[in-house]
DNA sequence: TAATTAGCAATTTTT
DNA sequence: TTGCTAATTA
């Protein structure tokens, strides 16, 4: 199709788009890959294209499939669309991969070999199911507690690649046992009528490839398939997209290979190249104009990411000015790093910055503690993102388990969760007997309870009776009333009332009623619609929908007071957000880039992308900091300056502390010997930036320093050493003095270890 | 059955 | 150091 044959570009939505954005929005319905840099108006392009396609009559709302990763992004898209289009968006397929798969599988549950009431396991539930499985096959005893988590990773890893147990060859895995357990896990899920997250996708892909009539139905319906954050898709999601599209589908993928930071959970940037190749993409458009950050910030981001190999290639630019330089601060300790940041934030607030326009980013959650402490002491409101979410709380999961059993009594995970919670005298012994019976019958625990005699049977049947009568009593009730009745009859609230630490839990349980009411509004159902009734054959009952919602959207996860608060989060959590002022902390080797990623080139590139994401969050003011010493796992660590700092262009930086010419705190054995290293033992501590305006915060105890000559032990940081048991390694630090002195060695095989110098026998290599 | 203690690991995380 | 889980004890 040539540009002249597809509809002209007049539409009110198109105003204000830059030429590249306009080109992307109005592309013909052919496979297209939009490389959308940070802050380049990605979401706007995506939503405007949908609006334009519909408004110009090229497709109907039902002809569009738009998929994202998070519910938040999906809601954002919906919000923008409804602002642009005066149409009913209800029937539109806009959502997350998992949400849309759920929708598909509910509509075709028979073809997918699932019960209508199938339940979704979140990661917690999945792990519980795996533990139970391992126990049932006698797989648990002396094995370490990591095993279930390992198996979970194993299963999810293969599902993410679209592989069933049968598809795994010995080349894929050395562990035959895991393959068997994977199969048993699948059997168990099937028996109970539950699906995990990966299964939602995999089942959908298999359904579509098996049932060609169904596949063709959806293929002809969805003339346009739009994908957000394409760089984060895993191979299975790629297969899903492939299953839903033909060469005629307007497959419109938007992503940024430089912002791919989820490889650890299966994302594969290679999907971008694969898409380009397999779909013979003729339209590759780069959105490089950035509307977010000042020049210095972008320049630094560009220079940093240029160190990665195999990029698709992209350079952000702005027509805003260069702005302030990036401020860099090397503090003597993590404590002083945070007090520097807090002092700086105080000044920003004075200047008129709103607290919620300020973010502090870190590589790992453990770093937040010190920062929180400083903010707390300074009396600055802050909000930490991360941690338990609403639907993940124990009391909420308990309540949901009751609801799930009302829907699908054969879900043993839910059954076991609440069969004796609150306590009703059903102990481990009774449950064991029940499990044996269920195994004999090949049935669910719920079914088996009818066959169990003796005291155990009576007690368990009492529980089953509770569920049954609950189901009976709540007929015709609205969702909030149903939840309320469940809380009453299950005695959950009564149980927590007896607990003197149960107040918050009760509040949360009451909040669940509110959440149910809010959910009805979201559904657009009348408030008096019965919870277990279906509006039509293709629609889930409010209760079923609510349970899906609870599994697929765990809710908010912020803690902290108030609205206008300084935002604390990991760099991962910051993706997609922007702030006027950003502090990126902990630019230290071993932390950022993280130790576990540093040895592997791919891992290192992902860390670099992470830093790229961090930098590009800032609009006006970016500060980067590091600490020479950091308390980690109860021990003081001496870290080198991150290599990423040295990859930033000097011209964009302003050092607030004296910049060291070398990266190591503890001497230069690493580099070529040079004069001026800090001397060991009796020497003075490094000139700890007392001149940077926060010299009063206290002086850190000087680290046990080693000079170019080395530590008192005769070893030096960076030196290669050998150990009889651990093999070859590199000295990475020292701690303490005299008989307590310890040496840190990073062994090639055994990893990093702290060893007592008085004991350990190391050989210099 | 609850409560205490010991042991142990320790990026990043959405669905 | 912390935070979690499993094991042990009252």
mmCIF file of C-alpha atoms (C1' of nucleotides) in Angstrom, chain A residues 69 71 98 123 363 365 423 570 597, chain B residues 1-2 9-15:
data_model
loop_
_atom_site.group_PDB
_atom_site.id
_atom_site.type_symbol
_atom_site.label_atom_id
_atom_site.label_comp_id
_atom_site.label_asym_id
_atom_site.label_seq_id
_atom_site.Cartn_x
_atom_site.Cartn_y
_atom_site.Cartn_z
ATOM 1 C CA UNK A 69 2.466 -5.140 30.319
ATOM 2 C CA UNK A 71 -2.538 -2.600 34.283
ATOM 3 C CA UNK A 98 -2.468 -11.686 30.940
ATOM 4 C CA UNK A 123 3.396 -16.271 42.182
ATOM 5 C CA UNK A 363 19.574 -0.326 42.449
ATOM 6 C CA UNK A 365 15.680 -2.147 47.887
ATOM 7 C CA UNK A 423 -8.618 -22.631 63.670
ATOM 8 C CA UNK A 570 14.243 1.122 42.657
ATOM 9 C CA UNK A 597 25.673 -9.164 36.636
ATOM 10 C "C1'" DT B 1 -0.935 -24.728 69.304
ATOM 11 C "C1'" DA B 2 1.614 -20.655 70.075
ATOM 12 C "C1'" DA B 9 20.391 -16.083 52.482
ATOM 13 C "C1'" DA B 10 20.887 -11.532 50.680
ATOM 14 C "C1'" DT B 11 19.246 -7.811 42.778
ATOM 15 C "C1'" DT B 12 15.725 -6.208 39.986
ATOM 16 C "C1'" DT B 13 9.427 -7.759 39.578
ATOM 17 C "C1'" DT B 14 4.572 -7.655 36.691
ATOM 18 C "C1'" DT B 15 1.190 -10.594 35.658
#
